[in-house]
Amino acid sequence: MTPTPANIPELLLPLAVPTEDLVPYYRNPRNGDLPSIAESLTVNGQYRAIVVNKGTHTGRHNEILAGNHTYAAAQQLGWDQIAVTWVDVDDDAAARIVIVDNRTNDLAGYDSVLLAEILSDIPDLAGTGYDRESVDRLLDDTSLPETLELTSDGAGTGAAATVDYLQWGYLQWESKRVRITSEEVEALNAIYTKFVDDTNSDLGFGWHVLQQAHEEGEAA
């Protein structure tokens, strides 16, 4: 008697079939992230059935239409059973199912603020497909300080410059971001105003601040 699979919930057990009886779709265009899927199967188990075509009309029996990478990951983990729902469609319908299953995932989006909130509430990211670095990047994009008003000479930037944070770096994932206090804003305002008054431009202001900090550090 085949033992009960530990990774398939009770409600899906009636749908379980031997993995050796199934074959992947013969021309699946999708490249899945097998390590992430395998991690999810290990942590979460199989929470939905894969879709398999009986093959009466295609001549390719027990062919997986949706869940090819779930099946591959399960095989890597040594599963001998997997839960399946069955269809029996022709070649055109089979191709449509394969394509739309992949395409609907591509077209989906996120409420980034809500996603960041949910991920922050989860104590352990295992099985989510996210790691701490990716969550930190997401939080950087969604958890910004309140807006700050800085004066400007209006040279191409308008009468005032509004910033949510101070950030530097050439690429988004390499950029640094820091919250500044109201006292620091006032100090920066004073330095900026004096620089614009002296030079009649804000060009080179960043270098001026860095140079001033360097000189003050040497003096100390």
mmCIF file of C-alpha atoms in Angstrom:
data_model
loop_
_atom_site.group_PDB
_atom_site.id
_atom_site.type_symbol
_atom_site.label_atom_id
_atom_site.label_comp_id
_atom_site.label_asym_id
_atom_site.label_seq_id
_atom_site.Cartn_x
_atom_site.Cartn_y
_atom_site.Cartn_z
ATOM 1 C CA MET A 1 0.000 0.000 0.000
ATOM 2 C CA THR A 2 1.343 3.421 -0.980
ATOM 3 C CA PRO A 3 2.005 5.606 2.095
ATOM 4 C CA THR A 4 0.063 8.840 2.467
ATOM 5 C CA PRO A 5 2.099 11.753 1.024
ATOM 6 C CA ALA A 6 3.159 14.147 3.778
ATOM 7 C CA ASN A 7 3.244 17.176 1.445
ATOM 8 C CA ILE A 8 -0.287 16.916 0.027
ATOM 9 C CA PRO A 9 -3.127 18.227 2.225
ATOM 10 C CA GLU A 10 -6.025 15.947 3.035
ATOM 11 C CA LEU A 11 -8.484 17.726 0.727
ATOM 12 C CA LEU A 12 -6.174 17.134 -2.267
ATOM 13 C CA LEU A 13 -5.317 13.526 -1.462
ATOM 14 C CA PRO A 14 -8.135 12.066 -3.612
ATOM 15 C CA LEU A 15 -6.461 13.791 -6.592
ATOM 16 C CA ALA A 16 -2.984 12.337 -5.979
ATOM 17 C CA VAL A 17 -1.417 10.212 -8.731
ATOM 18 C CA PRO A 18 2.079 8.720 -9.140
ATOM 19 C CA THR A 19 4.527 11.290 -10.526
ATOM 20 C CA GLU A 20 6.014 8.616 -12.768
ATOM 21 C CA ASP A 21 2.718 8.422 -14.682
ATOM 22 C CA LEU A 22 2.960 12.058 -15.865
ATOM 23 C CA VAL A 23 4.993 13.788 -18.588
ATOM 24 C CA PRO A 24 5.812 17.500 -19.029
ATOM 25 C CA TYR A 25 4.246 19.494 -21.845
ATOM 26 C CA TYR A 26 6.303 18.809 -24.944
ATOM 27 C CA ARG A 27 7.078 22.460 -25.739
ATOM 28 C CA ASN A 28 6.632 24.588 -22.655
ATOM 29 C CA PRO A 29 8.092 28.088 -23.314
ATOM 30 C CA ARG A 30 8.255 29.013 -19.635
ATOM 31 C CA ASN A 31 11.496 29.001 -17.621
ATOM 32 C CA GLY A 32 10.524 28.617 -13.980
ATOM 33 C CA ASP A 33 12.493 29.246 -10.790
ATOM 34 C CA LEU A 34 12.817 25.649 -9.610
ATOM 35 C CA PRO A 35 14.700 26.414 -6.355
ATOM 36 C CA SER A 36 11.959 28.830 -5.224
ATOM 37 C CA ILE A 37 9.208 26.386 -6.179
ATOM 38 C CA ALA A 38 10.992 23.543 -4.405
ATOM 39 C CA GLU A 39 11.345 25.714 -1.291
ATOM 40 C CA SER A 40 7.633 26.510 -1.407
ATOM 41 C CA LEU A 41 6.704 22.833 -1.763
ATOM 42 C CA THR A 42 8.942 22.001 1.182
ATOM 43 C CA VAL A 43 7.542 24.739 3.431
ATOM 44 C CA ASN A 44 3.937 25.010 2.233
ATOM 45 C CA GLY A 45 3.287 21.638 0.641
ATOM 46 C CA GLN A 46 1.171 21.368 -2.526
ATOM 47 C CA TYR A 47 -1.666 23.862 -2.047
ATOM 48 C CA ARG A 48 -3.213 23.509 -5.525
ATOM 49 C CA ALA A 49 -3.416 20.720 -8.071
ATOM 50 C CA ILE A 50 -1.551 20.774 -11.365
ATOM 51 C CA VAL A 51 -3.549 20.404 -14.599
ATOM 52 C CA VAL A 52 -2.974 17.348 -16.771
ATOM 53 C CA ASN A 53 -4.380 16.494 -20.212
ATOM 54 C CA LYS A 54 -5.577 12.919 -20.649
ATOM 55 C CA GLY A 55 -4.423 13.074 -24.261
ATOM 56 C CA THR A 56 -7.309 11.348 -26.016
ATOM 57 C CA HIS A 57 -7.247 14.019 -28.742
ATOM 58 C CA THR A 58 -3.508 14.766 -28.858
ATOM 59 C CA GLY A 59 -1.998 11.311 -28.613
ATOM 60 C CA ARG A 60 0.262 12.553 -25.799
ATOM 61 C CA HIS A 61 -1.149 10.934 -22.702
ATOM 62 C CA ASN A 62 -0.965 12.357 -19.160
ATOM 63 C CA GLU A 63 0.710 15.541 -20.370
ATOM 64 C CA ILE A 64 1.019 18.422 -17.880
ATOM 65 C CA LEU A 65 -0.481 21.703 -19.122
ATOM 66 C CA ALA A 66 -0.316 23.871 -15.982
ATOM 67 C CA GLY A 67 2.209 23.167 -13.244
ATOM 68 C CA ASN A 68 5.158 21.830 -15.227
ATOM 69 C CA HIS A 69 7.692 23.431 -12.904
ATOM 70 C CA THR A 70 5.784 22.383 -9.800
ATOM 71 C CA TYR A 71 6.018 18.832 -11.121
ATOM 72 C CA ALA A 72 9.743 19.193 -11.877
ATOM 73 C CA ALA A 73 10.426 20.602 -8.402
ATOM 74 C CA ALA A 74 8.413 17.792 -6.802
ATOM 75 C CA GLN A 75 10.497 15.272 -8.707
ATOM 76 C CA GLN A 76 13.696 16.944 -7.505
ATOM 77 C CA LEU A 77 12.401 16.602 -3.941
ATOM 78 C CA GLY A 78 11.723 12.912 -4.463
ATOM 79 C CA TRP A 79 7.926 13.065 -4.375
ATOM 80 C CA ASP A 80 6.297 9.909 -5.690
ATOM 81 C CA GLN A 81 2.786 11.433 -5.851
ATOM 82 C CA ILE A 82 1.283 14.774 -6.814
ATOM 83 C CA ALA A 83 -2.296 16.092 -6.879
ATOM 84 C CA VAL A 84 -3.805 16.467 -10.358
ATOM 85 C CA THR A 85 -6.968 17.780 -12.010
ATOM 86 C CA TRP A 86 -7.721 16.336 -15.427
ATOM 87 C CA VAL A 87 -8.835 17.785 -18.745
ATOM 88 C CA ASP A 88 -9.149 16.105 -22.122
ATOM 89 C CA VAL A 89 -8.575 18.646 -24.886
ATOM 90 C CA ASP A 90 -7.122 18.845 -28.400
ATOM 91 C CA ASP A 91 -3.797 20.387 -29.402
ATOM 92 C CA ASP A 92 -5.132 23.927 -29.850
ATOM 93 C CA ALA A 93 -6.875 23.994 -26.480
ATOM 94 C CA ALA A 94 -3.850 22.427 -24.782
ATOM 95 C CA ALA A 95 -1.573 25.131 -26.192
ATOM 96 C CA ARG A 96 -3.992 27.861 -25.095
ATOM 97 C CA ILE A 97 -4.069 26.521 -21.534
ATOM 98 C CA VAL A 98 -0.259 26.385 -21.374
ATOM 99 C CA ILE A 99 0.090 29.931 -22.735
ATOM 100 C CA VAL A 100 -2.652 31.600 -20.693
ATOM 101 C CA ASP A 101 -1.476 29.953 -17.460
ATOM 102 C CA ASN A 102 1.920 31.576 -17.987
ATOM 103 C CA ARG A 103 0.640 34.856 -19.438
ATOM 104 C CA THR A 104 -1.832 35.696 -16.674
ATOM 105 C CA ASN A 105 1.054 35.537 -14.195
ATOM 106 C CA ASP A 106 3.039 37.932 -16.390
ATOM 107 C CA LEU A 107 0.161 40.421 -16.562
ATOM 108 C CA ALA A 108 -0.534 40.435 -12.828
ATOM 109 C CA GLY A 109 0.751 43.292 -10.675
ATOM 110 C CA TYR A 110 1.099 44.176 -7.011
ATOM 111 C CA ASP A 111 -0.076 46.724 -4.520
ATOM 112 C CA SER A 112 3.521 47.304 -3.417
ATOM 113 C CA VAL A 113 2.605 49.017 -0.156
ATOM 114 C CA LEU A 114 0.295 46.165 0.895
ATOM 115 C CA LEU A 115 2.824 43.539 -0.236
ATOM 116 C CA ALA A 116 5.556 45.212 1.821
ATOM 117 C CA GLU A 117 3.216 45.321 4.827
ATOM 118 C CA ILE A 118 2.331 41.625 4.552
ATOM 119 C CA LEU A 119 5.951 40.541 4.107
ATOM 120 C CA SER A 120 6.985 42.672 7.088
ATOM 121 C CA ASP A 121 4.397 40.881 9.236
ATOM 122 C CA ILE A 122 5.738 37.418 8.352
ATOM 123 C CA PRO A 123 8.420 36.356 10.861
ATOM 124 C CA ASP A 124 9.999 33.818 8.497
ATOM 125 C CA LEU A 125 10.282 34.454 4.737
ATOM 126 C CA ALA A 126 10.870 30.785 3.911
ATOM 127 C CA GLY A 127 8.452 29.587 1.250
ATOM 128 C CA THR A 128 7.449 33.090 0.098
ATOM 129 C CA GLY A 129 9.904 33.426 -2.798
ATOM 130 C CA TYR A 130 11.360 36.538 -1.130
ATOM 131 C CA ASP A 131 14.573 36.951 0.826
ATOM 132 C CA ARG A 132 15.468 39.713 3.268
ATOM 133 C CA GLU A 133 17.379 41.734 0.666
ATOM 134 C CA SER A 134 14.436 41.806 -1.760
ATOM 135 C CA VAL A 135 12.056 42.803 1.049
ATOM 136 C CA ASP A 136 14.423 45.599 2.099
ATOM 137 C CA ARG A 137 14.455 46.906 -1.487
ATOM 138 C CA LEU A 138 10.672 46.788 -1.564
ATOM 139 C CA LEU A 139 10.463 48.669 1.728
ATOM 140 C CA ASP A 140 12.883 51.266 0.361
ATOM 141 C CA ASP A 141 10.421 51.915 -2.471
ATOM 142 C CA THR A 142 7.343 52.113 -0.261
ATOM 143 C CA SER A 143 8.382 53.347 3.208
ATOM 144 C CA LEU A 144 9.478 56.905 2.568
ATOM 145 C CA PRO A 145 9.760 59.754 5.063
ATOM 146 C CA GLU A 146 7.401 62.700 4.939
ATOM 147 C CA THR A 147 8.063 65.296 2.237
ATOM 148 C CA LEU A 148 10.535 68.074 2.905
ATOM 149 C CA GLU A 149 10.716 71.503 1.263
ATOM 150 C CA LEU A 150 14.094 72.841 0.188
ATOM 151 C CA THR A 151 14.638 76.281 -1.335
ATOM 152 C CA SER A 152 15.839 76.539 -4.901
ATOM 153 C CA ASP A 153 16.997 79.264 -7.248
ATOM 154 C CA GLY A 154 14.452 78.053 -9.787
ATOM 155 C CA ALA A 155 17.083 77.211 -12.377
ATOM 156 C CA GLY A 156 15.288 74.427 -14.166
ATOM 157 C CA THR A 157 13.756 72.964 -11.038
ATOM 158 C CA GLY A 158 10.914 75.367 -10.264
ATOM 159 C CA ALA A 159 10.580 77.790 -7.402
ATOM 160 C CA ALA A 160 11.025 75.067 -4.772
ATOM 161 C CA ALA A 161 12.483 71.594 -4.704
ATOM 162 C CA THR A 162 10.440 68.913 -2.885
ATOM 163 C CA VAL A 163 12.221 65.759 -1.723
ATOM 164 C CA ASP A 164 10.962 62.720 0.169
ATOM 165 C CA TYR A 165 14.418 61.551 1.179
ATOM 166 C CA LEU A 166 18.085 61.943 0.388
ATOM 167 C CA GLN A 167 19.320 59.333 -2.070
ATOM 168 C CA TRP A 168 22.465 58.739 -4.039
ATOM 169 C CA GLY A 169 23.716 56.096 -6.452
ATOM 170 C CA TYR A 170 23.585 55.422 -10.178
ATOM 171 C CA LEU A 171 21.247 52.416 -10.095
ATOM 172 C CA GLN A 172 18.076 51.908 -8.041
ATOM 173 C CA TRP A 173 19.293 48.698 -6.404
ATOM 174 C CA GLU A 174 22.670 50.286 -5.587
ATOM 175 C CA SER A 175 21.259 53.572 -4.283
ATOM 176 C CA LYS A 176 21.533 54.664 -0.663
ATOM 177 C CA ARG A 177 18.622 56.328 1.093
ATOM 178 C CA VAL A 178 18.571 58.114 4.454
ATOM 179 C CA ARG A 179 15.986 59.947 6.569
ATOM 180 C CA ILE A 180 17.067 63.414 7.772
ATOM 181 C CA THR A 181 15.786 65.387 10.761
ATOM 182 C CA SER A 182 14.167 68.823 10.674
ATOM 183 C CA GLU A 183 17.309 70.327 12.241
ATOM 184 C CA GLU A 184 19.406 68.754 9.496
ATOM 185 C CA VAL A 185 17.012 70.137 6.891
ATOM 186 C CA GLU A 186 17.427 73.638 8.322
ATOM 187 C CA ALA A 187 21.201 73.288 8.312
ATOM 188 C CA LEU A 188 21.162 71.990 4.754
ATOM 189 C CA ASN A 189 18.855 74.824 3.744
ATOM 190 C CA ALA A 190 21.284 77.372 5.165
ATOM 191 C CA ILE A 191 24.265 75.827 3.381
ATOM 192 C CA TYR A 192 22.300 75.578 0.145
ATOM 193 C CA THR A 193 20.995 79.174 0.314
ATOM 194 C CA LYS A 194 24.471 80.560 0.924
ATOM 195 C CA PHE A 195 25.909 78.470 -1.918
ATOM 196 C CA VAL A 196 23.254 79.712 -4.371
ATOM 197 C CA ASP A 197 23.749 83.321 -3.219
ATOM 198 C CA ASP A 198 27.509 83.046 -3.693
ATOM 199 C CA THR A 199 27.464 81.242 -7.046
ATOM 200 C CA ASN A 200 24.072 82.256 -8.492
ATOM 201 C CA SER A 201 23.498 78.569 -9.320
ATOM 202 C CA ASP A 202 22.994 75.225 -7.597
ATOM 203 C CA LEU A 203 25.384 73.451 -9.962
ATOM 204 C CA GLY A 204 28.078 71.674 -7.934
ATOM 205 C CA PHE A 205 26.216 71.913 -4.644
ATOM 206 C CA GLY A 206 26.654 68.223 -3.849
ATOM 207 C CA TRP A 207 30.408 68.406 -4.277
ATOM 208 C CA HIS A 208 30.492 71.593 -2.182
ATOM 209 C CA VAL A 209 28.750 69.807 0.737
ATOM 210 C CA LEU A 210 31.131 66.857 0.513
ATOM 211 C CA GLN A 211 34.173 69.114 0.371
ATOM 212 C CA GLN A 212 32.964 71.163 3.344
ATOM 213 C CA ALA A 213 32.407 68.021 5.406
ATOM 214 C CA HIS A 214 35.893 66.791 4.448
ATOM 215 C CA GLU A 215 37.525 70.070 5.482
ATOM 216 C CA GLU A 216 35.627 70.123 8.795
ATOM 217 C CA GLY A 217 36.711 66.549 9.450
ATOM 218 C CA GLU A 218 40.366 67.402 8.867
ATOM 219 C CA ALA A 219 40.100 70.472 11.141
ATOM 220 C CA ALA A 220 38.680 68.330 13.935
#
